[in-house]
mmCIF file of C-alpha atoms and ligand atoms in Angstrom:
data_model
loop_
_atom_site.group_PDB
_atom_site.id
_atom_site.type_symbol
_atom_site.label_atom_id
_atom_site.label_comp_id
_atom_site.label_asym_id
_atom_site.label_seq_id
_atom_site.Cartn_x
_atom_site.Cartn_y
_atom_site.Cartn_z
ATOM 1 C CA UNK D 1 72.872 9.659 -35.699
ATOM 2 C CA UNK D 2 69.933 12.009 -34.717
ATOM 3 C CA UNK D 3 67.221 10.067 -33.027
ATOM 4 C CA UNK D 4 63.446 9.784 -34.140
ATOM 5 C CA UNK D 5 61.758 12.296 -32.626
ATOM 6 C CA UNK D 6 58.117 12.939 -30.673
ATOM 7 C CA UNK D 7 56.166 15.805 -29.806
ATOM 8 C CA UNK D 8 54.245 15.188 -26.915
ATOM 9 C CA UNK D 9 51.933 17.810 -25.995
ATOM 10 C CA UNK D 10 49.917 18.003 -22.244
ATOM 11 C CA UNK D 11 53.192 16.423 -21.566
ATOM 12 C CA UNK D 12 53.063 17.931 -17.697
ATOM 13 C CA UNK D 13 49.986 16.116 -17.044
ATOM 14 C CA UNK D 14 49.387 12.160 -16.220
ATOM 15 C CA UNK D 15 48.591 10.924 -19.477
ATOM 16 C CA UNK D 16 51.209 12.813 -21.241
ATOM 17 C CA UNK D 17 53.941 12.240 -18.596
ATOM 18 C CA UNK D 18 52.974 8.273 -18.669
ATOM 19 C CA UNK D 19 52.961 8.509 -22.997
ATOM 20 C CA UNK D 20 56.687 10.685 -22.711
ATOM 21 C CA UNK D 21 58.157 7.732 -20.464
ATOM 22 C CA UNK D 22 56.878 4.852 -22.910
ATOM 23 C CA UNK D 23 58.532 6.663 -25.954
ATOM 24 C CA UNK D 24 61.698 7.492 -24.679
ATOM 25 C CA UNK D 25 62.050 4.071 -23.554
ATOM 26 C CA UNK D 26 61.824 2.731 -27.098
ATOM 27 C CA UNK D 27 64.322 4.916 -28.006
ATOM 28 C CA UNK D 28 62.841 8.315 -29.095
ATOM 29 C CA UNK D 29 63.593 11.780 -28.795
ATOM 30 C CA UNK D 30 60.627 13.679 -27.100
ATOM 31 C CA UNK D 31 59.778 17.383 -27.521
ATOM 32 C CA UNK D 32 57.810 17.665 -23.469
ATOM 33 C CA UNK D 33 55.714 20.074 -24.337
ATOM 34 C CA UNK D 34 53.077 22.288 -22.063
ATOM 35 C CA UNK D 35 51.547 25.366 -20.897
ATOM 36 C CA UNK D 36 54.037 25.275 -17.430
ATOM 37 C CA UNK D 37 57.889 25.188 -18.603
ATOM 38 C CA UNK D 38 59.027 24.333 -15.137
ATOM 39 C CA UNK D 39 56.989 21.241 -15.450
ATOM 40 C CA UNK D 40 58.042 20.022 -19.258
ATOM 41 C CA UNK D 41 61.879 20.458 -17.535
ATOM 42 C CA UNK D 42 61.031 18.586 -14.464
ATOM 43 C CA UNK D 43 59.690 15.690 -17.036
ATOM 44 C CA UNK D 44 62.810 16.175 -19.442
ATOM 45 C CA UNK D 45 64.944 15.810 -16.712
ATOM 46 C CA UNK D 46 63.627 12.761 -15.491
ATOM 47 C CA UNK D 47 63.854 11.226 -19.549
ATOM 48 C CA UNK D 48 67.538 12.720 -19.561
ATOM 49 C CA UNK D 49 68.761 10.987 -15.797
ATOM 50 C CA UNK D 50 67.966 7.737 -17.076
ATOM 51 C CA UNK D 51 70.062 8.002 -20.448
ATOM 52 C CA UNK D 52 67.113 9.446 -22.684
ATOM 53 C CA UNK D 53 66.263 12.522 -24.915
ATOM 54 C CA UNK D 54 64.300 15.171 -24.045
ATOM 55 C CA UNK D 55 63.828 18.773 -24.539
ATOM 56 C CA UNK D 56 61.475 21.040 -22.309
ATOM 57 C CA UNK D 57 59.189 23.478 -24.418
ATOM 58 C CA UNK D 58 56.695 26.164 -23.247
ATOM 59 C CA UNK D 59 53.476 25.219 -25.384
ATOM 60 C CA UNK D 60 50.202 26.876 -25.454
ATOM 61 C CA UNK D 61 47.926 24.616 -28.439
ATOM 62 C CA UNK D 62 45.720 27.917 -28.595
ATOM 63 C CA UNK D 63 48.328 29.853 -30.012
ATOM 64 C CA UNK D 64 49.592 29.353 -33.423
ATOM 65 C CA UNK D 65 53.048 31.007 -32.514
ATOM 66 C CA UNK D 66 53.334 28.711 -30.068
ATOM 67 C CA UNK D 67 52.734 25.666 -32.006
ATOM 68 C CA UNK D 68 55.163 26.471 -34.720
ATOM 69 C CA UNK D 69 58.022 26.692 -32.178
ATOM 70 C CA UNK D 70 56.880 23.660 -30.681
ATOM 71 C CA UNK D 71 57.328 22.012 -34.111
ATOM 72 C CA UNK D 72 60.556 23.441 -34.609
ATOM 73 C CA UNK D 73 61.799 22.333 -31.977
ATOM 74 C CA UNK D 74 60.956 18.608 -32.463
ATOM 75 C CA UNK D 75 62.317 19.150 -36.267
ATOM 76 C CA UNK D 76 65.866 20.597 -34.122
ATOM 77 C CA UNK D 77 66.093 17.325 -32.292
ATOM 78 C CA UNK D 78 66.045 14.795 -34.955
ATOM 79 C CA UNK D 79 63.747 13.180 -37.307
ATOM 80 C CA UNK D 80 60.056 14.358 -36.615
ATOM 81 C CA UNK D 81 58.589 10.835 -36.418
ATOM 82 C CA UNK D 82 55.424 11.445 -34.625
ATOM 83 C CA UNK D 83 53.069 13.543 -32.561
ATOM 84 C CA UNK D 84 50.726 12.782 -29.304
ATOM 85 C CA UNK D 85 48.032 15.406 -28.798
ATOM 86 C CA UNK D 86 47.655 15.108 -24.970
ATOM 87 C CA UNK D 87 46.825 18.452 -24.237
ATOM 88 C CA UNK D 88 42.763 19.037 -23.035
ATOM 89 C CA UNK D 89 41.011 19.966 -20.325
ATOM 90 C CA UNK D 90 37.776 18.671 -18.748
ATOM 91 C CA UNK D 91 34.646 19.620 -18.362
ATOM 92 C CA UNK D 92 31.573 18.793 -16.098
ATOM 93 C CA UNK D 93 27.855 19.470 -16.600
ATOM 94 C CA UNK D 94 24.887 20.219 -18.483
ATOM 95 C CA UNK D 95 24.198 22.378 -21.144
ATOM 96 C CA UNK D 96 23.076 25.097 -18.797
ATOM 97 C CA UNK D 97 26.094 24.940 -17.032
ATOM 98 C CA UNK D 98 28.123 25.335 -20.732
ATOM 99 C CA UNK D 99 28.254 29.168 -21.336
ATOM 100 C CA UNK D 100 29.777 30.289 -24.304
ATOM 101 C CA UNK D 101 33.037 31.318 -22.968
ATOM 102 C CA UNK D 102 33.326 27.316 -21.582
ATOM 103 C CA UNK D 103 32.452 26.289 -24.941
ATOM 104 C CA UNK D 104 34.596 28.599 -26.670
ATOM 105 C CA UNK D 105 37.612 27.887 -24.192
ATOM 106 C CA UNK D 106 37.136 23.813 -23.762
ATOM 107 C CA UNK D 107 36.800 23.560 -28.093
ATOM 108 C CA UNK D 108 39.813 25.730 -28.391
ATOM 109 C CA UNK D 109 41.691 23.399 -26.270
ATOM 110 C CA UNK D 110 40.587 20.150 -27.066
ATOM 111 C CA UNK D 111 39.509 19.860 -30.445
ATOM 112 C CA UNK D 112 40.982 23.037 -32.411
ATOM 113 C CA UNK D 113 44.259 22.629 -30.283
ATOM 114 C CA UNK D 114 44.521 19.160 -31.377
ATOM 115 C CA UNK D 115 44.052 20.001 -35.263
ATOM 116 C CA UNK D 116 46.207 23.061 -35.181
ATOM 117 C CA UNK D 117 49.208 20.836 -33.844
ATOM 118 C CA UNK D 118 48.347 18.591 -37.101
ATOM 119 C CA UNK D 119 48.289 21.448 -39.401
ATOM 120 C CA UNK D 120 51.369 22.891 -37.682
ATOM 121 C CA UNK D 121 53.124 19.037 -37.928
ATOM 122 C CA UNK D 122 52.022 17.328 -41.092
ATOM 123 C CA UNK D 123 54.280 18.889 -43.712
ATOM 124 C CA UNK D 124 57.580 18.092 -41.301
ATOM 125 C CA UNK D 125 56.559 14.599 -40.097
ATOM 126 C CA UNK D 126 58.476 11.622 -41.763
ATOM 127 C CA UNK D 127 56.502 10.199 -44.941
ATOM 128 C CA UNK D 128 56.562 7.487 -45.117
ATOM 129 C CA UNK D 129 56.174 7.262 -41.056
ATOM 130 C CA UNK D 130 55.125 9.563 -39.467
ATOM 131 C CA UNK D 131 52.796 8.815 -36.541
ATOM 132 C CA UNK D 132 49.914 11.213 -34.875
ATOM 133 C CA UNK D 133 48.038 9.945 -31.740
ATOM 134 C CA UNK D 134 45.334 11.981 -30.488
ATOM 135 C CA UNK D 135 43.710 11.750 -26.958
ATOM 136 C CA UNK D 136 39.944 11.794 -27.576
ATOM 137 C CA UNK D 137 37.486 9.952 -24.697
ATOM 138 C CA UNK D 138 35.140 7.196 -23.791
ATOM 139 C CA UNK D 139 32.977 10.218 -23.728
ATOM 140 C CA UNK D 140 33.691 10.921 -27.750
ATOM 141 C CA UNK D 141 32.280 7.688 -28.240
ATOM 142 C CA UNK D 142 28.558 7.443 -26.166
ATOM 143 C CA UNK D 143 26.095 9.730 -24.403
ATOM 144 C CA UNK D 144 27.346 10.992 -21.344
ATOM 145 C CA UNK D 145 25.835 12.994 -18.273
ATOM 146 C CA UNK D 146 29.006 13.333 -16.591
ATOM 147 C CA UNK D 147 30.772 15.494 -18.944
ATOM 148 C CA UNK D 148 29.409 18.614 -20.534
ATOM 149 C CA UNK D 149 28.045 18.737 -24.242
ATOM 150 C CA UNK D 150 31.608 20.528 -24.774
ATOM 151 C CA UNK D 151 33.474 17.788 -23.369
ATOM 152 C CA UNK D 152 31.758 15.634 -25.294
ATOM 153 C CA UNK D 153 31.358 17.600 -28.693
ATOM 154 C CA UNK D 154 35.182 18.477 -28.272
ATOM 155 C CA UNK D 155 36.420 14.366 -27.634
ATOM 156 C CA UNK D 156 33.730 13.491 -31.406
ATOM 157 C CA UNK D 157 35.418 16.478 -33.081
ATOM 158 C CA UNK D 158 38.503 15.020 -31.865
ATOM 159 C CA UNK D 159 37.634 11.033 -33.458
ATOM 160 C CA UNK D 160 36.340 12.748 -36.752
ATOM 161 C CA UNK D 161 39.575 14.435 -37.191
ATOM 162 C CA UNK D 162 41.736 11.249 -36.665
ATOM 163 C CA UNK D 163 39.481 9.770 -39.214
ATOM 164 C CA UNK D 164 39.680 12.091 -41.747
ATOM 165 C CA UNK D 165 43.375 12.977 -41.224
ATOM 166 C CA UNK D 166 43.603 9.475 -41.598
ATOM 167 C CA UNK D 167 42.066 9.238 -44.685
ATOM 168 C CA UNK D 168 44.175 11.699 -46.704
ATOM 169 C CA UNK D 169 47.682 11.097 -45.134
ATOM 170 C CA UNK D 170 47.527 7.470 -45.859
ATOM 171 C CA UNK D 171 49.092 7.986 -49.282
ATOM 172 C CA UNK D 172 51.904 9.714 -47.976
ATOM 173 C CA UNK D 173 52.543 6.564 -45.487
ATOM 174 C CA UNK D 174 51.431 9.066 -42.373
ATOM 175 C CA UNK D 175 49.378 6.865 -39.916
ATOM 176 C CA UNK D 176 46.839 8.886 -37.609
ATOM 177 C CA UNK D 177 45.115 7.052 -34.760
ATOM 178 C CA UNK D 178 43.891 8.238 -31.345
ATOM 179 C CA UNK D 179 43.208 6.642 -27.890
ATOM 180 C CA UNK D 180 39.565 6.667 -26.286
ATOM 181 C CA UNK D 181 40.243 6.717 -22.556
ATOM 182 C CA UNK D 182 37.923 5.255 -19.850
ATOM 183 C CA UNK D 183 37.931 6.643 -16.183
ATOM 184 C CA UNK D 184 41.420 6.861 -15.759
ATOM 185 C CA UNK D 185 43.942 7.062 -12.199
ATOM 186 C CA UNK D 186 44.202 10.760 -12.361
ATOM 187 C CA UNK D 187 43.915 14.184 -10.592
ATOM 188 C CA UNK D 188 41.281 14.750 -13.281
ATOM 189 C CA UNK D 189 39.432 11.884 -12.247
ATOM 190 C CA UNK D 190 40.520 12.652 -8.494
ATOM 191 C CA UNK D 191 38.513 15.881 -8.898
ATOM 192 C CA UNK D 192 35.300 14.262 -8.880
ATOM 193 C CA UNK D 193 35.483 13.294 -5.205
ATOM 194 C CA UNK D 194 35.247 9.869 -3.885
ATOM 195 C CA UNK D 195 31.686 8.899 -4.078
ATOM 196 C CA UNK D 196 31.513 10.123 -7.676
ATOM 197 C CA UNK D 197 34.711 7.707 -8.110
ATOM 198 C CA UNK D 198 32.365 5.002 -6.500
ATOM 199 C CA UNK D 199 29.187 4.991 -8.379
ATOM 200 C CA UNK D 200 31.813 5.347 -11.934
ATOM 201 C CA UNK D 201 33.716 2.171 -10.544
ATOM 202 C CA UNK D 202 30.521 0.032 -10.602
ATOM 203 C CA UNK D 203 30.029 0.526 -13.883
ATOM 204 C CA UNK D 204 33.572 -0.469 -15.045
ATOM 205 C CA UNK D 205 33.248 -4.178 -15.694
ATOM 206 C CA UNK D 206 37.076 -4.619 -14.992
ATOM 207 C CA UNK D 207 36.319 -2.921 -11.476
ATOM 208 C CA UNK D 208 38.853 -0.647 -11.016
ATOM 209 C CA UNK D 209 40.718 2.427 -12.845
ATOM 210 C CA UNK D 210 42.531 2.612 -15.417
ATOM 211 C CA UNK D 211 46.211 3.957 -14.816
ATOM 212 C CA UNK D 212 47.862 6.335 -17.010
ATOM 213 C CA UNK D 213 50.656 3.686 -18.085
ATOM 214 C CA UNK D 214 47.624 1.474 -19.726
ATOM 215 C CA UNK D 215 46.620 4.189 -21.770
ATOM 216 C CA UNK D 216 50.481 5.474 -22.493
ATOM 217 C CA UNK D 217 51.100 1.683 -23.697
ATOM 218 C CA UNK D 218 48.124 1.815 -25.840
ATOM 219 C CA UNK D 219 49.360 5.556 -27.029
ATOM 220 C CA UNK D 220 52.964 3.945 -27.825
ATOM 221 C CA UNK D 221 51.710 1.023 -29.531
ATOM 222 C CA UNK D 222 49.783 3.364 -31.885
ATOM 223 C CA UNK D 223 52.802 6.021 -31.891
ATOM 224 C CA UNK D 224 55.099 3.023 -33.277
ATOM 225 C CA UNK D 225 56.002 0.455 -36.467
ATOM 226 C CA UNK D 226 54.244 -2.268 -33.762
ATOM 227 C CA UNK D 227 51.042 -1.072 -35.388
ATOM 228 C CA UNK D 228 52.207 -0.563 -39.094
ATOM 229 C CA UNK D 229 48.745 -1.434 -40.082
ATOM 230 C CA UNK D 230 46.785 0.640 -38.396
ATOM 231 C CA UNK D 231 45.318 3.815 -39.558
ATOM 232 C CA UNK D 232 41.927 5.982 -38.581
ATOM 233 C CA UNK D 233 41.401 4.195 -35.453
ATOM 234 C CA UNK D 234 40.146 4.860 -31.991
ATOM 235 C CA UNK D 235 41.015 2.345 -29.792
ATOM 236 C CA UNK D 236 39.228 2.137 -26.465
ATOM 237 C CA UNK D 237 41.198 1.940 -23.088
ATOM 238 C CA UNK D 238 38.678 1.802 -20.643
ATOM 239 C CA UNK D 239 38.320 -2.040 -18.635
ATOM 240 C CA UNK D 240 35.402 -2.671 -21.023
ATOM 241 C CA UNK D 241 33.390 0.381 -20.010
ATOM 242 C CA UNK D 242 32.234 0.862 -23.607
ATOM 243 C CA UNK D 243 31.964 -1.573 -26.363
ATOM 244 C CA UNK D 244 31.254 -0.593 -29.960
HETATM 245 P P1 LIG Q 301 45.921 16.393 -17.039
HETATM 246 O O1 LIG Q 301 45.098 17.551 -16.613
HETATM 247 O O2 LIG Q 301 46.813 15.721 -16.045
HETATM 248 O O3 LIG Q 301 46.805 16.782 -18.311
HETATM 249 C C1 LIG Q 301 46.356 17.658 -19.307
HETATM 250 C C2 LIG Q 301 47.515 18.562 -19.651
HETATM 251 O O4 LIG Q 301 47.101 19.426 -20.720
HETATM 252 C C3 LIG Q 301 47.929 19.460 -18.465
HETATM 253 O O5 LIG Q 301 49.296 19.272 -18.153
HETATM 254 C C4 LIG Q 301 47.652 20.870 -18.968
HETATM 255 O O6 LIG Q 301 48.600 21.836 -18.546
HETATM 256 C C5 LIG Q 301 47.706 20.666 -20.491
HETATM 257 N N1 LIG Q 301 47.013 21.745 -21.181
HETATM 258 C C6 LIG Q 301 45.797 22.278 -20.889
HETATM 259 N N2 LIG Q 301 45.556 23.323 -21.719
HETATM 260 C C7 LIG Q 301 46.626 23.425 -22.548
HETATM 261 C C8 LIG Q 301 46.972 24.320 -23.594
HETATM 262 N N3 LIG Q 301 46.184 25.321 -23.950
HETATM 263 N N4 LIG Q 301 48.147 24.132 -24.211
HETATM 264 C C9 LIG Q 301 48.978 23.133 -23.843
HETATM 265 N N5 LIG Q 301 48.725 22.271 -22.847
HETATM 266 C C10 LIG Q 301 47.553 22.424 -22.212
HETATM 267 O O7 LIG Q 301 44.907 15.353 -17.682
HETATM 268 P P2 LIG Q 301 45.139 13.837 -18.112
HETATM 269 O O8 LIG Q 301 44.309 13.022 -17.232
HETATM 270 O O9 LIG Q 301 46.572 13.532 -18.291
HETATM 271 O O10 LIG Q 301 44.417 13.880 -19.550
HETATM 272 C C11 LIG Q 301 45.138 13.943 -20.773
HETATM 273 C C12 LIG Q 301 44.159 13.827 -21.914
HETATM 274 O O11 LIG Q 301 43.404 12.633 -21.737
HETATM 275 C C13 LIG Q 301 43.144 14.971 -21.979
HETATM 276 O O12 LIG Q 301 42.943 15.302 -23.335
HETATM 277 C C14 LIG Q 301 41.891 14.364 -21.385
HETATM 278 O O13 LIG Q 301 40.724 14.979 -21.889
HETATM 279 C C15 LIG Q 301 42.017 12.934 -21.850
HETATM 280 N N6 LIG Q 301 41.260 11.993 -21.040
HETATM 281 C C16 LIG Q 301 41.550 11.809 -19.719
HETATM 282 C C17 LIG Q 301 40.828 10.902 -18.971
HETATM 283 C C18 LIG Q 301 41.105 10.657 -17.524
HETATM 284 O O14 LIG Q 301 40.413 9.814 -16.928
HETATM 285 N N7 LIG Q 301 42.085 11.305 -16.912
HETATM 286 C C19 LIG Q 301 39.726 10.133 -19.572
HETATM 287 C C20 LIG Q 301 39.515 10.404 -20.963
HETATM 288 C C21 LIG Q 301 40.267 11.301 -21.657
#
C-alpha cells in the first residue's frame, strides 16, 4: 500500500529536520525538501536507517519549476496528505537597514515561497485530508525591534494566508494551520550571540528556549487527524512569550 505522504520544505534546517522526524515516525512518507540536496539526502537517510520513507529533493520555493517537481515528487511517493512550509530566512533590523533587495529577497522567501508551495500543492493534496502547516513567528503576531519590518511583514503575510487558505479549502475537507514560533534552540537563534540570547531569555516566562522538537510536535499535531478540528489557526510555541 503506498504510504501518506508529506512535503516538508526547509527540511535541511532545525525546524524542518525536527518536523521530518515527527512525521515519519507516525508513519508518513516525507518529500525532504531544500535548497542543499546533499543535506535533504543526509536527512532522508537518517528517516530511511530507522525503517522510514523518505526521498531527498533539491527545492528552491522562489522558483516555480522547482516547486512543481517538488510536488511531483511527493504525488510519486504515495498519497499527498500534507505539506509543512519550513522554508524562510531571517532577518534583523530596522527599516533603514531593509533595502529593497532585503525586502524583495526575505518576502520572496518567506511569504510568496510559502503561498507558491500552496498554489503548487492544493489541487494534488487529499480532499477530504489534506493538511498544510505553515511556519509563521512570534514576530507575525506583535511589534518587534528585533526583527526587521520584512521579517515581520513576511511572518503576518504568512498568518493571513493560513487564514484565508483556510477559509476556502474547508469545503473540500483541506485543513490549513500554521505554527507561531518563540525564540527557538537554533543556529538562527545562535546567530544573535550570547548576550542577545540573555536579555531574550528574561523575557521568556518559561525561562529557557524552545527546542526544535516542541515546535515539530506542535507542527505534527497540526499536520495530523489528532487535530481533525482545527482549521485557520496559529498556534503559539513560544514558553508563554506572547499571549493573544
Ligand atoms: P534554519 O535556517 O535552520 O532553516 C531554514 C531552512 O530554509 C534552511 O535549511 C534553508 O536552506 C531553507 N531555505 C532558505 N531559503 C530557501 C529557499 N529559497 N528554498 C528552499 N529552502 C530555503 O531555520 P529554522 O530555525 O529551522 O527555521 C525554520 C522556520 O521557522 C523559518 O521559517 C523561520 O523563520 C521560522 N522561525 C524560526 C524561529 C527560531 O527561533 N529558529 C522562530 C520563529 C520562526
Amino acid at each position: 500500500m503506498s504510504p501518506k505522504t508529506i512535503l516538508v520544505t526547509g527540511a535541511a534546517g532545525a525546524i524542518g529536520r525536527a518536523s521530518v522526524g515527527e512525521l515519519a515516525r507516525r508513519g508518513f512518507g516525507i518529500v525532504v525538501a531544500d535548497l542543499n540536496l546533499e543535506a535533504c539526502r543526509a536527512v532522508a537517510r537518517h528517516i530511511t536507517s530507522g525503517g522510514g520513507i523518505a526521498r531527498a529533493v533539491e527545492l528552491d520555493v522562489t522558483d516555480a519549476d522547482s516547486i512543481d517537481a517538488a510536488v511531483a515528487a511527493t504525488v510519486e511517493l504515495g498519497e499527498f496528505n500534507g505539506v509543512v512550509n519550513c522554508a524562510g530566512v531571517v532577518h534583523l533590523g530596522g527599516i533603514a537597514d531593509v533595502s529593497h533587495e532585503i525586502w524583495t529577497r526575505v518576502t520572496s522567501i518567506n511569504l510568496t515561497g510559502t503561498f507558491a508551495v500552496c498554489r503548487a500543492a492544493v489541487p494534488h493534496l487529499a480532499a477530504p485530508g489534506g493538511t498544510i502547516v505553515n511556519v509563521a513567528s512570534t514576530s507575525g503576531r506583535t511589534a518587534s525591534t528585533l526583527t526587521s519590518p520584512a521579517y515581520v511583514a513576511s511572518k503576518a503575510g504568512v498568518i493571513g494566508l493560513t487564514m484565508t487558505l483556510a477559509k476556502e479549502l474547508a469545503p473540500r475537507g483541506i485543513r490549513v494551520n500554521a505554527v507561531a514560533p518563540g525564540i527557538i534552540d537554533t543556529a538562527m537563534v545562535d546567530s544573535l550571540g550570547a548576550d542577545r540570547q540573555d536579555d531574550l531569555i528574561e523575557g521568556i516566562p518559561f525561562g529557557r528556549k524552545g527546542t526544535a522538537k516542541e515546535v515539530a510536535s506542535t507542527i505534527a499535531f497540526l499536520a495530523t487527524g489528532d487535530s481533525s478540528y482545527v482549521t485557520g489557526q496559529t498556534i503559539a510555541v513560544n514558553g508563554g512569550t506572547f499571549i493573544s
